[in-house]
Coordinates of C-alpha atoms in Angstrom, one line a residue:
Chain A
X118 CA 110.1 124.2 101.2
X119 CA 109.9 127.7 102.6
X120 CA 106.9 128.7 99.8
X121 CA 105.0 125.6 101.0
X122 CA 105.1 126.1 104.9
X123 CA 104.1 129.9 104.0
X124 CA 101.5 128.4 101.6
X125 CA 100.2 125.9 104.9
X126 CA 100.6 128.9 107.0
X127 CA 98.0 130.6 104.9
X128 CA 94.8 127.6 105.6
X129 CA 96.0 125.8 102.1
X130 CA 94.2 122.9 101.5
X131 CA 94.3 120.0 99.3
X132 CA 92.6 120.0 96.0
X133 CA 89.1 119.8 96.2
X134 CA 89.1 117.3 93.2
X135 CA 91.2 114.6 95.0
X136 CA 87.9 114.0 97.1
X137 CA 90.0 113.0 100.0
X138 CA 87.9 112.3 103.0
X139 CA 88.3 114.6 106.1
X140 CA 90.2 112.0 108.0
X141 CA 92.5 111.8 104.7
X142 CA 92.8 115.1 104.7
X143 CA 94.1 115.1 108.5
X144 CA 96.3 112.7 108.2
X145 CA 97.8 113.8 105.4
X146 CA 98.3 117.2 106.7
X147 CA 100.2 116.4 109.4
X148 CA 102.0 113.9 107.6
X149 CA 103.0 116.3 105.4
X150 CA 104.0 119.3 108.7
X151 CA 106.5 116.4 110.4
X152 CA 107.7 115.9 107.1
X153 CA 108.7 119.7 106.3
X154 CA 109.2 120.2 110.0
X155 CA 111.9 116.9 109.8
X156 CA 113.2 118.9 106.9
X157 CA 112.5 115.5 105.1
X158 CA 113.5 115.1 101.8
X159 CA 112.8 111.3 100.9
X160 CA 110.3 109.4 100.8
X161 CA 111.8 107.5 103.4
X162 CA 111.1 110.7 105.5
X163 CA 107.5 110.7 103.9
X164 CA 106.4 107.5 104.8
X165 CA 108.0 108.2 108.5
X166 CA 105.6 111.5 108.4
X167 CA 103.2 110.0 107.1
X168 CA 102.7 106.5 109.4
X169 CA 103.4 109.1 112.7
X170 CA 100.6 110.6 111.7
X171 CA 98.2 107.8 111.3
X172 CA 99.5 106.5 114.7
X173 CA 98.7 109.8 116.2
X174 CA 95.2 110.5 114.7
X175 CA 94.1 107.0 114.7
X176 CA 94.3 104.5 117.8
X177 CA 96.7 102.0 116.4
X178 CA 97.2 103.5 113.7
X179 CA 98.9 101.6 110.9
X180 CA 100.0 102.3 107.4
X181 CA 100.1 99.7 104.8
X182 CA 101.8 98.3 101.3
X183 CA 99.7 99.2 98.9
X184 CA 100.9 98.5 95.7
X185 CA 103.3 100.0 93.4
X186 CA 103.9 102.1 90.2
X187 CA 107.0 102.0 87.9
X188 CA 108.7 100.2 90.4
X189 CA 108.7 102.4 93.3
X190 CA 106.3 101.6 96.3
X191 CA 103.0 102.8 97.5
X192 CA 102.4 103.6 100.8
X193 CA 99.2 104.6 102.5
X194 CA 95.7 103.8 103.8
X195 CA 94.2 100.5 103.3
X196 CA 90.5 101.7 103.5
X197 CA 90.9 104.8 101.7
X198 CA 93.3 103.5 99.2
X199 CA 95.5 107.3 99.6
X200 CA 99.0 106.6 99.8
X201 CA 102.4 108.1 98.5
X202 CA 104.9 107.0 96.0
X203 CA 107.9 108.3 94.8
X204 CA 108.3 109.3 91.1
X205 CA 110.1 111.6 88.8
X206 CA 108.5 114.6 89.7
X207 CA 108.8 113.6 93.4
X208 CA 106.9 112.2 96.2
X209 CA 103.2 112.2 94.6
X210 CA 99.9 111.3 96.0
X211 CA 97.8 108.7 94.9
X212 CA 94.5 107.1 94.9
X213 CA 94.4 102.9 95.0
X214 CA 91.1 101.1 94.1
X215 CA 91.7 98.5 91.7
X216 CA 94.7 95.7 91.1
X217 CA 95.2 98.3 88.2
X218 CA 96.8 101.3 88.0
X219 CA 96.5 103.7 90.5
X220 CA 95.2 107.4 90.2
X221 CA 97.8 109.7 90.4
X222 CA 96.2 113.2 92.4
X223 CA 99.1 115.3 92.6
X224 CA 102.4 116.1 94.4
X225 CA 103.0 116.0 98.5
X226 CA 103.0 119.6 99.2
X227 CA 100.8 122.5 100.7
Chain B
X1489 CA 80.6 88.0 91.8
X1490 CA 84.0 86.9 92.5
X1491 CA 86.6 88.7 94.7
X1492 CA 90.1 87.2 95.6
X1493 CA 93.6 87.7 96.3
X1494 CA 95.4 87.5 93.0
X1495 CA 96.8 84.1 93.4
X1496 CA 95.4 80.9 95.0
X1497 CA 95.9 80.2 98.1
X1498 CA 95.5 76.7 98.3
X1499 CA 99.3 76.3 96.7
X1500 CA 100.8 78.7 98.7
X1501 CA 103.2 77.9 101.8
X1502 CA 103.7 80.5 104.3
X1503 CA 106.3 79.8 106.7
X1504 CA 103.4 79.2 109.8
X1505 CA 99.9 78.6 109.9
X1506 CA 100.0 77.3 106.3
X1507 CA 97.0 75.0 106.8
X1508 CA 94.8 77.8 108.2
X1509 CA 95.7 80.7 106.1
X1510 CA 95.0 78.0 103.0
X1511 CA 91.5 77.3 104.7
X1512 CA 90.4 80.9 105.6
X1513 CA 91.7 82.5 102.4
X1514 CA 90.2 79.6 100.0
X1515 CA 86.3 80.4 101.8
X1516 CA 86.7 84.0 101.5
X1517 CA 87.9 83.3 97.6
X1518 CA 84.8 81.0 97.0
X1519 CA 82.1 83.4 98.0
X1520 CA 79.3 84.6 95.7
X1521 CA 79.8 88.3 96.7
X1522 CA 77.3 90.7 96.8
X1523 CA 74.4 87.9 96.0
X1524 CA 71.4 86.9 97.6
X1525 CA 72.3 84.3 100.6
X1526 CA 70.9 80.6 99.8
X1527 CA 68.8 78.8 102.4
X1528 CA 66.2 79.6 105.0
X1529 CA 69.0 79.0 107.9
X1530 CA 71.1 82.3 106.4
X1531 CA 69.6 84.4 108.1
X1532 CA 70.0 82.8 111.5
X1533 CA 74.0 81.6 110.9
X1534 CA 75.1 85.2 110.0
X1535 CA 73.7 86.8 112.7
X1536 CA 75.0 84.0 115.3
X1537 CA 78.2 84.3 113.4
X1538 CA 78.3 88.5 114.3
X1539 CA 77.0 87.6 117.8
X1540 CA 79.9 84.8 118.4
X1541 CA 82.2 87.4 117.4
X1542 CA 80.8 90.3 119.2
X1543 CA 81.0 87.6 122.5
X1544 CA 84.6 87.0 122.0
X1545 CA 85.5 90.3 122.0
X1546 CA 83.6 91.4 124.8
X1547 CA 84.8 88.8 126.6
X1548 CA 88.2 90.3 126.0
X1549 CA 87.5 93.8 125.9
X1550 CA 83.9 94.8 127.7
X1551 CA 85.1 98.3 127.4
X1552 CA 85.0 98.2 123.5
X1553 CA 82.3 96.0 122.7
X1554 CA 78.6 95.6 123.7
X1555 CA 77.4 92.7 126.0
X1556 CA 74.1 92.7 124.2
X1557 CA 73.3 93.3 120.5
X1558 CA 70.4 94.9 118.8
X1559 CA 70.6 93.2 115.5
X1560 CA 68.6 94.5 112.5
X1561 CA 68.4 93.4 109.1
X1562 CA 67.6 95.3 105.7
X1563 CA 67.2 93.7 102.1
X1564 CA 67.6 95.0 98.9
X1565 CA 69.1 95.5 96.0
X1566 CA 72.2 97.9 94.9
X1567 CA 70.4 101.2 95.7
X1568 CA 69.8 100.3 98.6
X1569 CA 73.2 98.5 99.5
X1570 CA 74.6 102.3 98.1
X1571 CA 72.5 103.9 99.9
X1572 CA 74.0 102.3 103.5
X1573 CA 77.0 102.7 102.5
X1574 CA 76.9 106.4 101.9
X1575 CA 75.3 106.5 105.5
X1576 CA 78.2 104.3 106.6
X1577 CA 80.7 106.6 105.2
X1578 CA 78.8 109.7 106.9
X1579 CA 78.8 108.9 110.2
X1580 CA 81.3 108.1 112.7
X1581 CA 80.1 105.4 114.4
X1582 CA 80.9 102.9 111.7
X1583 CA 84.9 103.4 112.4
X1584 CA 84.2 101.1 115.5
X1585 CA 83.9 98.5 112.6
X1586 CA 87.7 98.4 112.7
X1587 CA 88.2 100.8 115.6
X1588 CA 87.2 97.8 118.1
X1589 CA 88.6 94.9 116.5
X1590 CA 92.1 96.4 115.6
X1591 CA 92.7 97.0 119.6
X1592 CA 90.8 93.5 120.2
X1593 CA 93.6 91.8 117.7
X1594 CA 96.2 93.7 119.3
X1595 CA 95.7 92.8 122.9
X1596 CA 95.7 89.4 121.4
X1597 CA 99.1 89.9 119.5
X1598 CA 100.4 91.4 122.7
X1599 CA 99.4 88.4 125.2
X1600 CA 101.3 86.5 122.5
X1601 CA 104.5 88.1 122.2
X1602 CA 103.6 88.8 119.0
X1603 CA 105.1 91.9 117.2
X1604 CA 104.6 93.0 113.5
X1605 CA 107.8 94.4 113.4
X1606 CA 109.8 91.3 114.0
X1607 CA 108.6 89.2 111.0
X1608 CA 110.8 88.1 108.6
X1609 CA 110.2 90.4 105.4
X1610 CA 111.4 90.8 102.1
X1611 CA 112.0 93.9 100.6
X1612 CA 109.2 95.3 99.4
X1613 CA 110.6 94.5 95.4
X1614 CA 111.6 90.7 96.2
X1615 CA 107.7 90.1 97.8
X1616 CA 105.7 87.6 96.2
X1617 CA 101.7 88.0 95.9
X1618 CA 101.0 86.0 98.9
X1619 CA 103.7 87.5 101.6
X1620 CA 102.3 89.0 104.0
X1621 CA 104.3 91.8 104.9
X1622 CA 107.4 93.5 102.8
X1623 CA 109.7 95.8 104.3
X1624 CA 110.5 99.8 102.4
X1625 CA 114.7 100.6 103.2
X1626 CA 114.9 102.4 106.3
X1627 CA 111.3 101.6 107.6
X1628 CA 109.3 99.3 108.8
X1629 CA 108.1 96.0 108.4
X1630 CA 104.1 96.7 106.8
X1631 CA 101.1 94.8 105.7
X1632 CA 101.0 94.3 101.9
X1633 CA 98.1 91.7 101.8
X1634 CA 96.1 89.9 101.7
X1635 CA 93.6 92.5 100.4
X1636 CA 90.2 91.0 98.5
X1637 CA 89.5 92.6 95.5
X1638 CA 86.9 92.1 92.7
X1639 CA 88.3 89.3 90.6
X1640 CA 86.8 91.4 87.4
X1641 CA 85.9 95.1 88.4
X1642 CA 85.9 96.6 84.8
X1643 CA 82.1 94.6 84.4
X1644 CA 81.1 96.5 87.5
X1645 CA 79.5 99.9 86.9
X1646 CA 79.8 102.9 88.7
X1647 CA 78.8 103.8 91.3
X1648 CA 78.0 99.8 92.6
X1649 CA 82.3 99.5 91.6
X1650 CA 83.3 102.3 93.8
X1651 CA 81.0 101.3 96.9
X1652 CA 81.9 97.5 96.4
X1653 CA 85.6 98.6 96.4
X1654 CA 85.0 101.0 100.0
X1655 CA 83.2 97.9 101.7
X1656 CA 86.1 94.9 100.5
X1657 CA 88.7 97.6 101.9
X1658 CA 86.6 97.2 105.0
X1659 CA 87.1 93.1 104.8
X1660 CA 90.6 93.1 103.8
X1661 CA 91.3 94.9 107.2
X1662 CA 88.8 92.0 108.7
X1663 CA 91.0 89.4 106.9
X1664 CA 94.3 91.0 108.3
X1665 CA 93.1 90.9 111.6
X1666 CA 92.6 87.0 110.9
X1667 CA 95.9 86.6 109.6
X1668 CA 97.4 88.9 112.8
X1669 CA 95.7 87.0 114.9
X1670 CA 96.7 83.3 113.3
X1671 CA 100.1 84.4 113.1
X1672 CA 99.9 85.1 117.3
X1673 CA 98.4 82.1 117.5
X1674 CA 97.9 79.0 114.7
X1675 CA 95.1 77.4 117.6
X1676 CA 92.0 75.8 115.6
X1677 CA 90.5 78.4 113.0
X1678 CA 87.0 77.8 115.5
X1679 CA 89.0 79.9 117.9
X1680 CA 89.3 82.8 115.7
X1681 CA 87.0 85.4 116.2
X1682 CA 87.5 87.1 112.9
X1683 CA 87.2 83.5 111.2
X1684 CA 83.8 83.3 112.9
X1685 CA 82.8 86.8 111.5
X1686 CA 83.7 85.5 108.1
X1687 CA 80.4 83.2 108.4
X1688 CA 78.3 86.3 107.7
X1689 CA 80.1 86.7 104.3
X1690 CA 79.7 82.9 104.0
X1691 CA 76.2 83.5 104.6
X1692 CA 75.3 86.3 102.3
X1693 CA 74.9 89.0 104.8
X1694 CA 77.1 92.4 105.0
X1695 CA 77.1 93.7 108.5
X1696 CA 77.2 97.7 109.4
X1697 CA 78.4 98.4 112.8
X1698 CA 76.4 102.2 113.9
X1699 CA 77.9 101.7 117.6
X1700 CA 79.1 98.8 119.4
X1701 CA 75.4 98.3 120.1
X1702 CA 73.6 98.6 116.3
X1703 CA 74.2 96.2 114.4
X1704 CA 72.9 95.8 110.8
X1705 CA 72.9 93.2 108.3
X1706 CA 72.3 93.4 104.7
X1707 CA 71.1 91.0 102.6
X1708 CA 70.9 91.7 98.7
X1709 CA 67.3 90.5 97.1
X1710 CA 68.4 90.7 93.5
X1711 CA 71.8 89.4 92.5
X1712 CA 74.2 92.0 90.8
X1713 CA 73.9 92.3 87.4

C-alpha cells in the first residue's frame, strides 16, 4: 500500500493500453486515493471509493451492476462499461461491452 | 438489427408497474436498430417526439433545458454514424444527454418520495435477468438493468460494434431513467417523458444533444450490413 501511494505520489497513471477515457481516468483515480486513504482492503471498500467518487465528479453520480465474472460482481460505469471485480489476484479492473465476457485490464492500484 | 434485454419482457412480473415496464421494454425490443426509418411521417414524429421531451423537461427544469430547439438532421450510412459519434465522444456538450435528464428524473423521484435505496433487492447472486436493482453485502442497493444490448454483436464488425455498443450504453441510461421514473410514478406511459423520447428510436432517428440547444438527429440511408 505504501509503494502504491509513493507510486501516485510520483504522477502514475493508468496504462495507456486500457484506453480509459479522461473522465474514467478521474474517477478512477480518486476512487482508488479514498480507497488507500480508507486503508480499504475489500472490495466492499472499493466499490465505497469508487461510487464516492462518481458522486463527487459527476452530478448525481451513480454506479451500477454490471455484470459478473466467476461469480463475483462487477461494479462500475454504465456508459463506459469500466468497473471493478474482485478475483484471485485481487480487486481488478475491467472493461464491459458485450453480454460476454468482460476484458480484464489490470489490477486496482497506482 | 436486434438489441434486447436478455429475456422477454412480456412474461416478466415485477412487483409495480408490471403493465408499463412490459409495454416500454417490449417497443424498445422490437425496434429495427440502426436501419433506415420507414414512412414519409418519420421524420416529423421523431423530432416532435425530442421536442415533447425537451418541453417536459423544461417545464420542470428551465434551468437545464432549452425553451426552444434548433433541430438538425444528418443521413448517412455507418461512416458517417462513426463519424458523429467520435465527435460525440470529443466534446463535452453531449454529457448534457444524460447530465439533464438524470437531475430531470431525480426531481421527479424526489417529488415522489421515491428513493433507490429503499427498494426491495436481492443480493446481487439471487437476481434474476429482469430485477431491476441487486444489492453487493455492505453496500447499496444499484441498478443492474435493464441495459439494451445487441441481440447478436459477434456479426457486427468493428469499429460499427464498438460505436453501436457506446450509443446503446447511452439508451440503457435513457431506459433507466424510464424505469426510475415509472417506478415514482406508474401514471399512463403518455406521461413519461423518457417514453416519449423512445418515439425517435421508434422512428428510426438517433438524436445527439451538442447543448441543451443543438439538437441533431441521425437517420441511417443504407441499412447495416
Amino acid at each position: 500500500m505504501e509503494a502504491a501511494l509513493a507510486q501516485r505520489d510520483a504522477g502514475a497513471q493508468w496504462p495507456a493500453q486500457w484506453r480509459l477515457s479522461q473522465r474514467d481516468q478521474v474517477i478512477l483515480r480518486d476512487g482508488f486515493e479514498r480507497f488507500t486513504a480508507g486503508r480499504g482492503q475489500s472490495f466492499g471498500d472499493a466499490v465505497a471509493a469508487l461510487h464516492a467518487a462518481t458522486v463527487a465528479n459527476i452530478i448525481a453520480g451513480r454506479t451500477f451492476f454490471l455484470g459478473q465474472i466467476e461469480r463475483a460482481p462487477i461494479v462500475g460505469s454504465l456508459i463506459s462499461g469500466i468497473g471493478l471485480v474482485e478475483l484471485d489476484a485481487g480487486i481488478v479492473v475491467v472493461r464491459c461491452t458485450t453480454r460476454g465476457a468482460p476484458l480484464q485490464l489490470g489490477g486496482f492500484a497506482l | 438489427m436486434k438489441a434486447g434485454f436478455g429475456y422477454v419482457p412480456a412474461e416478466q412480473t415485477w412487483p409495480v408497474g408490471t403493465a408499463s415496464f412490459r409495454e416500454m421494454l417490449t417497443s424498445l425490443a422490437a425496434i429495427d436498430w440502426f436501419a433506415p426509418p420507414s414512412g414519409p411521417a418519420a421524420a416529423a414524429r421523431a423530432r416532435q417526439a425530442f421536442e415533447d421531451f425537451n418541453a417536459m423537461g423544461y417545464q420542470a427544469l428551465p434551468k437545464k433545458f432549452s425553451p426552444v430547439l434548433d433541430v438538425s438532421f444528418v443521413d448517412g450510412g455507418w461512416a458517417e454514424f462513426v463519424q458523429l459519434c467520435a465527435l460525440a465522444r470529443e466534446k463535452p456538450g453531449f454529457e448534457w444527454k444524460h447530465g439533464a435528464p438524470k437531475e430531470f428524473t431525480r426531481a421527479h423521484s424526489e417529488a415522489h418520495g421515491w428513493r433507490r435505496e429503499d427498494q426491495t433487492s436481492p443480493l446481487w447472486h439471487e437476481a434474476q435477468p429482469h430485477d431491476f436493482f441487486a444489492k453487493i453485502p455492505h453496500h447499496m442497493v444499484m441498478w443492474r438493468g435493464p441495459y439494451l444490448y445487441l441481440d447478436e454483436p459477434d456479426l457486427v464488425p468493428e469499429p460499427e460494434r464498438e460505436i453501436i455498443t457506446w450509443y446503446l450504453r447511452y439508451i440503457s441510461l435513457d431506459i433507466i431513467f424510464a424505469v426510475e421514473w415509472q417506478l415514482a410514478d406508474d401514471a399512463p406511459l403518455a406521461q413519461n417523458p423518457f417514453y416519449r423520447l423512445f418515439d425517435c428510436y421508434r422512428a428510426g432517428y438517433y438524436p445527439f444533444v451538442f447543448s441543451p440547444t443543438n439538437i441533431t438527429l441521425f437517420r441511417f440511408t443504407a441499412a447495416a450490413e
